[in-house]
PDB file of C-alpha atoms and ligand atoms in Angstrom:
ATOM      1  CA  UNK A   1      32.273 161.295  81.353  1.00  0.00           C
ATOM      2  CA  UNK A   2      36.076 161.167  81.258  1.00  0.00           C
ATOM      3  CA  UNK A   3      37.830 158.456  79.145  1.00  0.00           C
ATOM      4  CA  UNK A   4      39.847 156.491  81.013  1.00  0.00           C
ATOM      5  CA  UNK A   5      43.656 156.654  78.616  1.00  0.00           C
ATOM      6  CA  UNK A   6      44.414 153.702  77.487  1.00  0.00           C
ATOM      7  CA  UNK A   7      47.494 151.339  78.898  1.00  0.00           C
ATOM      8  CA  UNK A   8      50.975 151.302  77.204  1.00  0.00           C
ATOM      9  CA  UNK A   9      53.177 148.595  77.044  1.00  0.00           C
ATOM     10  CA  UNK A  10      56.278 149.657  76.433  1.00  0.00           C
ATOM     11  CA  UNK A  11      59.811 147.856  75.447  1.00  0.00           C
ATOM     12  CA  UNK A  12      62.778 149.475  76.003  1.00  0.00           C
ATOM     13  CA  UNK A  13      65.788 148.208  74.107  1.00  0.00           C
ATOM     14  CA  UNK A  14      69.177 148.748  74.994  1.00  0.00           C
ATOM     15  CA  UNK A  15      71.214 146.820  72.455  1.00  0.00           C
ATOM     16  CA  UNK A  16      71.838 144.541  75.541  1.00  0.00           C
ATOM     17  CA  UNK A  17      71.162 140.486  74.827  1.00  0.00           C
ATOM     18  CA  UNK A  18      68.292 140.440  77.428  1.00  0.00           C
ATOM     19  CA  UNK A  19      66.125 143.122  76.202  1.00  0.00           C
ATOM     20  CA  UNK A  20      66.506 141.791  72.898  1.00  0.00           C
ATOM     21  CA  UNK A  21      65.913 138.233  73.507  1.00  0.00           C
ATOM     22  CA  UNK A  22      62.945 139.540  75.597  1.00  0.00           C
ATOM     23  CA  UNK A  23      61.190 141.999  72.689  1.00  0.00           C
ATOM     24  CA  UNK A  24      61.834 138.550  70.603  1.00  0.00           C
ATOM     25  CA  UNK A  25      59.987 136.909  73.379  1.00  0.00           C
ATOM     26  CA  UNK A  26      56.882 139.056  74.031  1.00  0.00           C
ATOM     27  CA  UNK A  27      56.569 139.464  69.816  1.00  0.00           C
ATOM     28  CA  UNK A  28      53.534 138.085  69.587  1.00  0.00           C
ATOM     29  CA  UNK A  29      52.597 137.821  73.171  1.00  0.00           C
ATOM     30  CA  UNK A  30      51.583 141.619  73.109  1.00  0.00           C
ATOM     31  CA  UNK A  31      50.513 143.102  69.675  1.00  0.00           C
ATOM     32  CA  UNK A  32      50.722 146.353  71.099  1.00  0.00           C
ATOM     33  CA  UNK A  33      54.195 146.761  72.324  1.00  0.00           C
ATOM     34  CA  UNK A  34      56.260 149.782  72.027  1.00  0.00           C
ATOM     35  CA  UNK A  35      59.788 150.117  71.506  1.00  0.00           C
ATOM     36  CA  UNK A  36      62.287 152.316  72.276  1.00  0.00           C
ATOM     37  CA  UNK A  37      66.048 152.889  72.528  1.00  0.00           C
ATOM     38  CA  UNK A  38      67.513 155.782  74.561  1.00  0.00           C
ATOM     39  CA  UNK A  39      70.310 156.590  72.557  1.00  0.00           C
ATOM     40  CA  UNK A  40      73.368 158.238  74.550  1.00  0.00           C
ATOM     41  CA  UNK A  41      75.050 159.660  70.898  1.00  0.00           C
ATOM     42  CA  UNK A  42      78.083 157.593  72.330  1.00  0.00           C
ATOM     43  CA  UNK A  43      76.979 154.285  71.377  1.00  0.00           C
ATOM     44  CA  UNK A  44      79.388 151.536  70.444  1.00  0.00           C
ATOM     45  CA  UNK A  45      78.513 151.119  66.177  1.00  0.00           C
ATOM     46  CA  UNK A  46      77.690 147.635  66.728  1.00  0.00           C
ATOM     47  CA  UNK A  47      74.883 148.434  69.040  1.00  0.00           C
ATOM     48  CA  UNK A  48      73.575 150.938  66.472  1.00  0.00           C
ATOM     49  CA  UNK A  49      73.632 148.412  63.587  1.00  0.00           C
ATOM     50  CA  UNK A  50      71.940 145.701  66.442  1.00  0.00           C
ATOM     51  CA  UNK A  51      69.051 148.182  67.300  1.00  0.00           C
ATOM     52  CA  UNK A  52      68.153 148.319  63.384  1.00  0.00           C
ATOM     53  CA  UNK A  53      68.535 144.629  62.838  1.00  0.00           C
ATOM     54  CA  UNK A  54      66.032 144.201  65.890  1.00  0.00           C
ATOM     55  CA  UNK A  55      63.851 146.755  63.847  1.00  0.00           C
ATOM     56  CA  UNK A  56      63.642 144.403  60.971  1.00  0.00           C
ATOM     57  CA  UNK A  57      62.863 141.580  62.676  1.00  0.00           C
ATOM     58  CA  UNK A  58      60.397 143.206  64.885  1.00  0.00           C
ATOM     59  CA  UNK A  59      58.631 144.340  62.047  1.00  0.00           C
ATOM     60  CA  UNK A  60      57.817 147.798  64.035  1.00  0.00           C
ATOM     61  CA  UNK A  61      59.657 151.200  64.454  1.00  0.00           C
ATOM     62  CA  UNK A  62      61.940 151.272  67.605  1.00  0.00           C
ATOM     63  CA  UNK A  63      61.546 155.234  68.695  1.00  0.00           C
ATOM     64  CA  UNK A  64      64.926 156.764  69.699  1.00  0.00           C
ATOM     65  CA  UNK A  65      64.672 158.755  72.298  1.00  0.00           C
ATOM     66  CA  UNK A  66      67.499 162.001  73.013  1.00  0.00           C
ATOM     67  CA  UNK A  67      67.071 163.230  69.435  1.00  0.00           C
ATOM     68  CA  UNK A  68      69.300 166.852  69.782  1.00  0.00           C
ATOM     69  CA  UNK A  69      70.369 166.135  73.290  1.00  0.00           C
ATOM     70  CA  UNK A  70      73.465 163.402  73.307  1.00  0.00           C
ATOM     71  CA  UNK A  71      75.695 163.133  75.726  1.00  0.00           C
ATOM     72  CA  UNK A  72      77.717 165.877  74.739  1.00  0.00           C
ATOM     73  CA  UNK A  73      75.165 168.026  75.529  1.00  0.00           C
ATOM     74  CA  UNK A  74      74.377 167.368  78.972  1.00  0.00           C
ATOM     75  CA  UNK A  75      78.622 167.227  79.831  1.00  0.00           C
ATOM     76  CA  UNK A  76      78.747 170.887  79.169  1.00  0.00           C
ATOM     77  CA  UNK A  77      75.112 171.464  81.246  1.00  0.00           C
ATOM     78  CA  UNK A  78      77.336 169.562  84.003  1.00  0.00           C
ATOM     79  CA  UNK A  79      80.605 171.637  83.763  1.00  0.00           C
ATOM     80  CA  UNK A  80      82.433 169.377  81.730  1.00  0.00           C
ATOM     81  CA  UNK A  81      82.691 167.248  84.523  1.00  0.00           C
ATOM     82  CA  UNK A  82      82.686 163.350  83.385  1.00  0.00           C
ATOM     83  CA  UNK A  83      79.943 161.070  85.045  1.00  0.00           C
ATOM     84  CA  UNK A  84      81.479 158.531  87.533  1.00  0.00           C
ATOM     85  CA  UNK A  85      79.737 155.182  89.309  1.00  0.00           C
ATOM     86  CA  UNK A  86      79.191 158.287  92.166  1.00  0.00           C
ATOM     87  CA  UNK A  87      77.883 160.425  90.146  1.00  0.00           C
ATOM     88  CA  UNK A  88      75.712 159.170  87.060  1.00  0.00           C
ATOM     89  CA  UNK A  89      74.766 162.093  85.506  1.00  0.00           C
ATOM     90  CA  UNK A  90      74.637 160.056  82.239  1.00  0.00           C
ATOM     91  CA  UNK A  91      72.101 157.440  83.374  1.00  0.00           C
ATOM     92  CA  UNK A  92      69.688 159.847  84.841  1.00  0.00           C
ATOM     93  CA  UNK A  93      69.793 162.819  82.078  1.00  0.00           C
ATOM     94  CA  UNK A  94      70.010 159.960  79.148  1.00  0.00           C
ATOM     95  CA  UNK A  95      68.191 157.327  79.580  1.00  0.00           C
ATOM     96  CA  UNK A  96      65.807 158.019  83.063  1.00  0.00           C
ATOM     97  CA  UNK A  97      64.358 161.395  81.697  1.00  0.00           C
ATOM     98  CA  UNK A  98      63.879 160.656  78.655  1.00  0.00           C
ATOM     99  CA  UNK A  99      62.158 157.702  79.278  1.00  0.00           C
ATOM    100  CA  UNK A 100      60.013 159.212  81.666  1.00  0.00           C
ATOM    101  CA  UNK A 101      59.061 162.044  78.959  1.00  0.00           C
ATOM    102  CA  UNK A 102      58.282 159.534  76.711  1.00  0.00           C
ATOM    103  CA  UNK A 103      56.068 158.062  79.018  1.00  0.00           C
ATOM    104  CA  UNK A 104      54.040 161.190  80.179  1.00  0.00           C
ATOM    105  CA  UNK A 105      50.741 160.845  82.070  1.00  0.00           C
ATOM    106  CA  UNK A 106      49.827 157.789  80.088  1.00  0.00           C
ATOM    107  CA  UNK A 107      49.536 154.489  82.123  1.00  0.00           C
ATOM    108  CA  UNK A 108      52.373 152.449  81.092  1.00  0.00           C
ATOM    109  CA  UNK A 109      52.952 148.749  81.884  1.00  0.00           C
ATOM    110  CA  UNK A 110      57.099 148.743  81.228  1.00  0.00           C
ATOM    111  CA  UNK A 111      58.201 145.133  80.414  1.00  0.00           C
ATOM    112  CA  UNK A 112      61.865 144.751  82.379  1.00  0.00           C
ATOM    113  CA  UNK A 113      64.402 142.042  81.057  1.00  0.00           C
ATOM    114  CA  UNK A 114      65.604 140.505  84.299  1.00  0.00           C
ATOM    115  CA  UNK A 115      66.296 136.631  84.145  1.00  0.00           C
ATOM    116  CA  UNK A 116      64.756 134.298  86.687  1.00  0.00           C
ATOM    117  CA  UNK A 117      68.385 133.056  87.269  1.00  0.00           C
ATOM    118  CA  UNK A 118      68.891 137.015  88.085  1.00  0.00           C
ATOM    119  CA  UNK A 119      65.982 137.080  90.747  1.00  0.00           C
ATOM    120  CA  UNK A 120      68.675 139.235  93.495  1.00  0.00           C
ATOM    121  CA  UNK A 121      68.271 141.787  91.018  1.00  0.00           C
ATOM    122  CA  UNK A 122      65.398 144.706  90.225  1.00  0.00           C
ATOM    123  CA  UNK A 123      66.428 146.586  87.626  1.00  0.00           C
ATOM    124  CA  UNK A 124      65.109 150.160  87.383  1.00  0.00           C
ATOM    125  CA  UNK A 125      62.029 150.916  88.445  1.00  0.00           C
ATOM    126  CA  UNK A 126      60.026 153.927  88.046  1.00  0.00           C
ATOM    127  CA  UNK A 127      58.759 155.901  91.504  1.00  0.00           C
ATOM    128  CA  UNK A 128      56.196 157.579  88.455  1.00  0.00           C
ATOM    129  CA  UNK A 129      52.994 155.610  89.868  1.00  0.00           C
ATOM    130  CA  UNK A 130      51.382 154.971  86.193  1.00  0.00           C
ATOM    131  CA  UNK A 131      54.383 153.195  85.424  1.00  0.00           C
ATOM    132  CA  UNK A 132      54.008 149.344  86.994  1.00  0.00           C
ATOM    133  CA  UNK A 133      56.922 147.193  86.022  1.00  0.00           C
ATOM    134  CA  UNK A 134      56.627 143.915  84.871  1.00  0.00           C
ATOM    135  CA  UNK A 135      59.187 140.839  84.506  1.00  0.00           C
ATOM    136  CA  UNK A 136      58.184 138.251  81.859  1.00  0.00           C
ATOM    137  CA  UNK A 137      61.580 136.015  82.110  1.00  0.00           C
ATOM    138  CA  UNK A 138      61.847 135.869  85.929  1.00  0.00           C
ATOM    139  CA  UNK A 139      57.795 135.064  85.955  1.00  0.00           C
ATOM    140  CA  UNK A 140      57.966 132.559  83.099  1.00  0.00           C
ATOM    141  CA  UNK A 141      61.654 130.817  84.398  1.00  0.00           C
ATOM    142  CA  UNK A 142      64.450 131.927  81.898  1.00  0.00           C
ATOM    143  CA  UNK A 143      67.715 132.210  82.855  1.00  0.00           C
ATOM    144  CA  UNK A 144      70.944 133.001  80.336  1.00  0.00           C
ATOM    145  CA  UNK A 145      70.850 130.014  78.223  1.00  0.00           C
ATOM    146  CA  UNK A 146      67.656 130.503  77.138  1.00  0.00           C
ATOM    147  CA  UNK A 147      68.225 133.978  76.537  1.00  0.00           C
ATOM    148  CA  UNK A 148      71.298 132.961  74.243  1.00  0.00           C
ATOM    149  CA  UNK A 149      68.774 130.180  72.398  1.00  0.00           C
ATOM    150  CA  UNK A 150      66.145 132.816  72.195  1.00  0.00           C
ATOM    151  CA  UNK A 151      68.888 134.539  70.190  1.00  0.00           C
ATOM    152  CA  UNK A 152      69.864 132.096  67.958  1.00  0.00           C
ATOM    153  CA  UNK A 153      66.503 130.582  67.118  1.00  0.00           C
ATOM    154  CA  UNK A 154      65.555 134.261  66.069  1.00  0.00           C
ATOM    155  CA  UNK A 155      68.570 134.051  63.486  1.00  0.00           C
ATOM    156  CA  UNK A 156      69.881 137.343  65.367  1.00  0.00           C
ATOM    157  CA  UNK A 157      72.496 136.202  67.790  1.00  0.00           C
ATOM    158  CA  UNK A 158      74.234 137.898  70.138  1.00  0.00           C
ATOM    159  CA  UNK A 159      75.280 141.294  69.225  1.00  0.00           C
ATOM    160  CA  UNK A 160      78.847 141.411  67.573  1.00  0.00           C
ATOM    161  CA  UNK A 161      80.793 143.656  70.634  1.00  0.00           C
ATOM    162  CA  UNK A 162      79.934 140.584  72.807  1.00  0.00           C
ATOM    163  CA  UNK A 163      83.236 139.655  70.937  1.00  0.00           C
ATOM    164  CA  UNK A 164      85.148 142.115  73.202  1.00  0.00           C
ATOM    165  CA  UNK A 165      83.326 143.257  75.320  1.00  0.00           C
ATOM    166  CA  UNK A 166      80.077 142.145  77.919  1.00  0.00           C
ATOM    167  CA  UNK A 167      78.003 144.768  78.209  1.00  0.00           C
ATOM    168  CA  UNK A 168      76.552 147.668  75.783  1.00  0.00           C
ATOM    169  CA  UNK A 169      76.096 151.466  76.494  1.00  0.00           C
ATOM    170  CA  UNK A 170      78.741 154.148  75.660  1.00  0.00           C
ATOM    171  CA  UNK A 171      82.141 153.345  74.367  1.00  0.00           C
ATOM    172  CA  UNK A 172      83.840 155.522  77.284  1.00  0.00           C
ATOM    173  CA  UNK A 173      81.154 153.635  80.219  1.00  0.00           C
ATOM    174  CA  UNK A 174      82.765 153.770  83.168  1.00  0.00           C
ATOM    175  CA  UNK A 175      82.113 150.505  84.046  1.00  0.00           C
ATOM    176  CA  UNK A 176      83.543 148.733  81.577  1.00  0.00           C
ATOM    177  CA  UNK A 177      86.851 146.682  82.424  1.00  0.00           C
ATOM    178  CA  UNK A 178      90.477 147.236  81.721  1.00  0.00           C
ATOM    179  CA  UNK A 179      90.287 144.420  79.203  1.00  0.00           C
ATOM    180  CA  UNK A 180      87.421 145.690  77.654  1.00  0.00           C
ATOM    181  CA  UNK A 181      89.479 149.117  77.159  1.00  0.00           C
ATOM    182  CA  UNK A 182      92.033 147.406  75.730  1.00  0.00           C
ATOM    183  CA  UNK A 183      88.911 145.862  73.145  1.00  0.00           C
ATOM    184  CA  UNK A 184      87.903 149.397  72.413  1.00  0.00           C
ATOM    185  CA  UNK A 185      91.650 150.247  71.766  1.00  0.00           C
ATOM    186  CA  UNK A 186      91.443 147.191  68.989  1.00  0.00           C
ATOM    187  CA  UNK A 187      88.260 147.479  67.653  1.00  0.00           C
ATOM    188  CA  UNK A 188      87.457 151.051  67.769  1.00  0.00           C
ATOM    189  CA  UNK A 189      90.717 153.360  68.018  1.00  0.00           C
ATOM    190  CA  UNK A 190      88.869 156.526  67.143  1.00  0.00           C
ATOM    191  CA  UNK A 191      86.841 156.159  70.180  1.00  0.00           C
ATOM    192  CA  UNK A 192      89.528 154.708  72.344  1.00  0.00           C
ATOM    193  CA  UNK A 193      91.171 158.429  71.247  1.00  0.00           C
ATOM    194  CA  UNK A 194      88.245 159.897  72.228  1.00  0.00           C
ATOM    195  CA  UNK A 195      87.881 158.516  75.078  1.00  0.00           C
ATOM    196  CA  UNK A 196      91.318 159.359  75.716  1.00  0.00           C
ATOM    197  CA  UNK A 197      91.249 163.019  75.089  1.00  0.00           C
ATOM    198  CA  UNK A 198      88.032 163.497  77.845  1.00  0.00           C
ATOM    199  CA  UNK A 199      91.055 162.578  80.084  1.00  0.00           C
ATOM    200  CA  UNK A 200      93.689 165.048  78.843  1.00  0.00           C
ATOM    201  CA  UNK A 201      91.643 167.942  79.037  1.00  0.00           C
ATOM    202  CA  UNK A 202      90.564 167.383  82.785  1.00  0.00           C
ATOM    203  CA  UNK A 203      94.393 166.760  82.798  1.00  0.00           C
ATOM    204  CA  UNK A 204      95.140 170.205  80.770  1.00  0.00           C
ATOM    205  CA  UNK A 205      92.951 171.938  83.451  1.00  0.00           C
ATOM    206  CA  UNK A 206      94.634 170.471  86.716  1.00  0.00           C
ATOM    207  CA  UNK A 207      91.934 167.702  87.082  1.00  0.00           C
ATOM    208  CA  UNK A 208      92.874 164.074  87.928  1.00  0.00           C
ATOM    209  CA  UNK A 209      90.150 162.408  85.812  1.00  0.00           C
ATOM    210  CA  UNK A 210      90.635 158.778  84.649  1.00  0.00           C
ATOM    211  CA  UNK A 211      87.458 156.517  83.811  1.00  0.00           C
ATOM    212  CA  UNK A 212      89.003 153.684  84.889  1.00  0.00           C
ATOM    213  CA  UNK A 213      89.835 153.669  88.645  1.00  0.00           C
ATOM    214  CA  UNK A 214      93.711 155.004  89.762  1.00  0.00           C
ATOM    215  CA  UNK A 215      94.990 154.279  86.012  1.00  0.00           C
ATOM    216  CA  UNK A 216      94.735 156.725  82.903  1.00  0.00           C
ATOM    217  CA  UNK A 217      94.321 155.248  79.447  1.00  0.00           C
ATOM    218  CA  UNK A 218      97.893 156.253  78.357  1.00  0.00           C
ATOM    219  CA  UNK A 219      98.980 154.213  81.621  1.00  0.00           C
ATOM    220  CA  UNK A 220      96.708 151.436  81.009  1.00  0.00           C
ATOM    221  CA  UNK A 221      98.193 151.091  77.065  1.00  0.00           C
ATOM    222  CA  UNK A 222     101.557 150.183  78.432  1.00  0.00           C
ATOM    223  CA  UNK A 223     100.552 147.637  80.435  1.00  0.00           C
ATOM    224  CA  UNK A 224      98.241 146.093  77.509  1.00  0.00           C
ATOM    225  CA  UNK A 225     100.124 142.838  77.410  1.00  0.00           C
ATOM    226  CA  UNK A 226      99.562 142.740  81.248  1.00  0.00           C
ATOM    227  CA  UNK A 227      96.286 143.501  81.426  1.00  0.00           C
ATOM    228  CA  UNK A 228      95.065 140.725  78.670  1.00  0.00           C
ATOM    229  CA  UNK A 229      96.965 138.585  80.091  1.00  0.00           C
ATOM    230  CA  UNK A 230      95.812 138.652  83.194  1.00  0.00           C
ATOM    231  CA  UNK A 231      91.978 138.575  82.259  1.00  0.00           C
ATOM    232  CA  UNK A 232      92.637 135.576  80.212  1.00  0.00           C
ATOM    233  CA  UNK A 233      93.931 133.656  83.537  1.00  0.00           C
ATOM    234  CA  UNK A 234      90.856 135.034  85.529  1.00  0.00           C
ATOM    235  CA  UNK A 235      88.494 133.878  82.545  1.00  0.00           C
ATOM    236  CA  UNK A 236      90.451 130.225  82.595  1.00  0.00           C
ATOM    237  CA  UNK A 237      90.021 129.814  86.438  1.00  0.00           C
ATOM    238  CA  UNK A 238      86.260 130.789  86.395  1.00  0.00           C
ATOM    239  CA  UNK A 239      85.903 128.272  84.071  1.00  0.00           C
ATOM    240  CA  UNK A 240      87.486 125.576  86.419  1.00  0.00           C
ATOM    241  CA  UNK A 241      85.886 126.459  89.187  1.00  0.00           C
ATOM    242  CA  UNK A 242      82.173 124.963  89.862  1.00  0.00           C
ATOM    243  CA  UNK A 243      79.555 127.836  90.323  1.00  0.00           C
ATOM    244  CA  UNK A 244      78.771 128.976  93.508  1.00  0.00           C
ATOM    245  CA  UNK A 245      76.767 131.836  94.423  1.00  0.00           C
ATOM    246  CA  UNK A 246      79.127 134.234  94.491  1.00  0.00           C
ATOM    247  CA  UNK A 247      80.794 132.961  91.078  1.00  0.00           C
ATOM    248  CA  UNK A 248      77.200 133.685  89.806  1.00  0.00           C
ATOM    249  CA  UNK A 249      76.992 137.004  91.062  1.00  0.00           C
ATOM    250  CA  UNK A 250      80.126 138.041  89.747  1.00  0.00           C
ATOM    251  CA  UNK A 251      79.270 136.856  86.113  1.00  0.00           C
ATOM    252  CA  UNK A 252      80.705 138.349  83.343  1.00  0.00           C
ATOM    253  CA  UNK A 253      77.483 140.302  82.335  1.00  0.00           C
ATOM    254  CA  UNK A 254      75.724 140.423  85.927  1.00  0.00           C
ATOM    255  CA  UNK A 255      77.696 143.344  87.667  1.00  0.00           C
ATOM    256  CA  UNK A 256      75.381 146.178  88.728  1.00  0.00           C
ATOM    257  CA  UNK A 257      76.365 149.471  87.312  1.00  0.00           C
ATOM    258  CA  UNK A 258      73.686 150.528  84.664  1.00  0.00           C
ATOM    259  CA  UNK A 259      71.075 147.872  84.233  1.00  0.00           C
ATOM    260  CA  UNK A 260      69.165 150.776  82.127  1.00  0.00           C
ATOM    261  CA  UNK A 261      72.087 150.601  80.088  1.00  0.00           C
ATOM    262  CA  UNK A 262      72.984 147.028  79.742  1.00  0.00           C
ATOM    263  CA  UNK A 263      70.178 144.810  80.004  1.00  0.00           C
TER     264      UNK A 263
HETATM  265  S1  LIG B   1      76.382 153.214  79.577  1.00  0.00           S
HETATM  266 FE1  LIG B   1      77.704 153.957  81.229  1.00  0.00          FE
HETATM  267  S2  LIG B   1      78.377 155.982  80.557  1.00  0.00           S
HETATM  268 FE2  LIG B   1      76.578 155.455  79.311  1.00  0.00          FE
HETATM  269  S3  LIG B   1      74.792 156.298  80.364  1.00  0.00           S
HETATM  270 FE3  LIG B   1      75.055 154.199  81.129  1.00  0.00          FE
HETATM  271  S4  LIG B   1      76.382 154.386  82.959  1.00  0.00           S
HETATM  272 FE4  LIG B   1      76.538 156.313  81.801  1.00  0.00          FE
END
């Protein structure tokens, strides 16, 4: 007789607040929980230094998945062309496959961090049929403040780029707003410069390749003044305004773009 393989429950953390506060969550719900963090070899340092803090407290190993195969890798597989929102090469070759190697054959239950005050949204889910998603926080009711009390009770808090910046994944994401350049530019110049020279060799080579849409980082730099400036008047009339759906959806952290990446 064939033995049927046993289920997996598996975690994946992305340095995000949700999948943290949800691993925190399901700690002793499910002794058997596996973590793991795709990591991109482009990841902010904060979100590295997160990821082993959530170790600790976990009291279990956190697998990192991509060992030998960063980012880097995969941009020369693709031509040296950079991954844009239209084409995510990133997503798919760092964080999809992997996961999906990790999980094999093996049925998997795969424990997703979407809030219940998020319930518009589905996050990614696998079209590998012994992978069944699951959503703890929309099932049980939690919405962002609990997340953020999750957090603190833990002693963890939020992870230090929420400082600067509202999202993790790579320091060059595509996604990420001007202001949050300009945060990279402050916090983390040597990536900023990075960052920076991705766009001056497509430039060297005739390409027009910015990651921010219609503005280079050079351009973007001048106007730094501008730009904060400008995000600090958008971030004082949110708070003004009472929320209505569409504030909601246009949250700081609740954008689409990458929920692989972010949650
Ligand atoms: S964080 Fe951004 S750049 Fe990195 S894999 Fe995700 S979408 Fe791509």
């Amino acid at each position: 007789m064939v033995k049927e393989k046993k289920v997996r429950h598996l975690l994946g953390i992305s340095g995000g607040k949700d999948s943290a506060a949800l691993a925190i969550y399901m700690r002793d719900k499910e002794p058997d929980m596996e973590y793991f963090f795709a990591d991109t070899g482009a990841e902010l340092p904060e979100t590295l230094a997160f990821v082993d803090l959530m170790e600790d407290y976990l009291g279990k190993e956190i697998t990192r998945l991509n060992a030998g195969r960063d980012f880097d890798y995969y941009l020369k597989l693709n031509g040296n062309f950079l991954p844009t929102a239209r084409s995510r090469w990133c997503t798919t070759n760092l964080k999809l496959k992997p996961f999906e190697e990790f999980v094999g054959d093996d049925p998997v239950i795969s424990y997703v961090a979407i809030r219940a005050d998020e319930a518009y949204r589905e996050g990614y889910v696998s079209t590998k049929s012994n992978i069944s998603a699951v959503y703890p926080f929309k099932e049980d009711g939690l919405n962002k403040d609990d997340i953020v009390k999750i957090l603190d009770e833990s002693g963890l808090g939020m992870p230090k780029y929420y400082d600067w910046r509202s999202r993790s994944g790579c320091y060059f994401c595509f996604y990420q707003r001007k202001v949050e350049w300009m945060g990279l530019h402050e916090n983390h110049p040597e990536l900023f410069e990075k960052a920076r020279q991705f766009e001056l060799y497509h430039k060297n080579k005739g390409r027009n390749h910015t990651w921010s849409e219609n503005e280079s980082l050079d351009e973007m730099l001048m106007r730094k003044d501008e730009i904060k400036a400008q995000a600090l008047i958008k971030e004082q009339n949110t708070l003004k305004k009472p929320k209505k759906l569409m504030d909601s959806l246009l949250d700081d952290d609740s954008d689409d773009g990458c929920m692989i990446c972010f949650k």
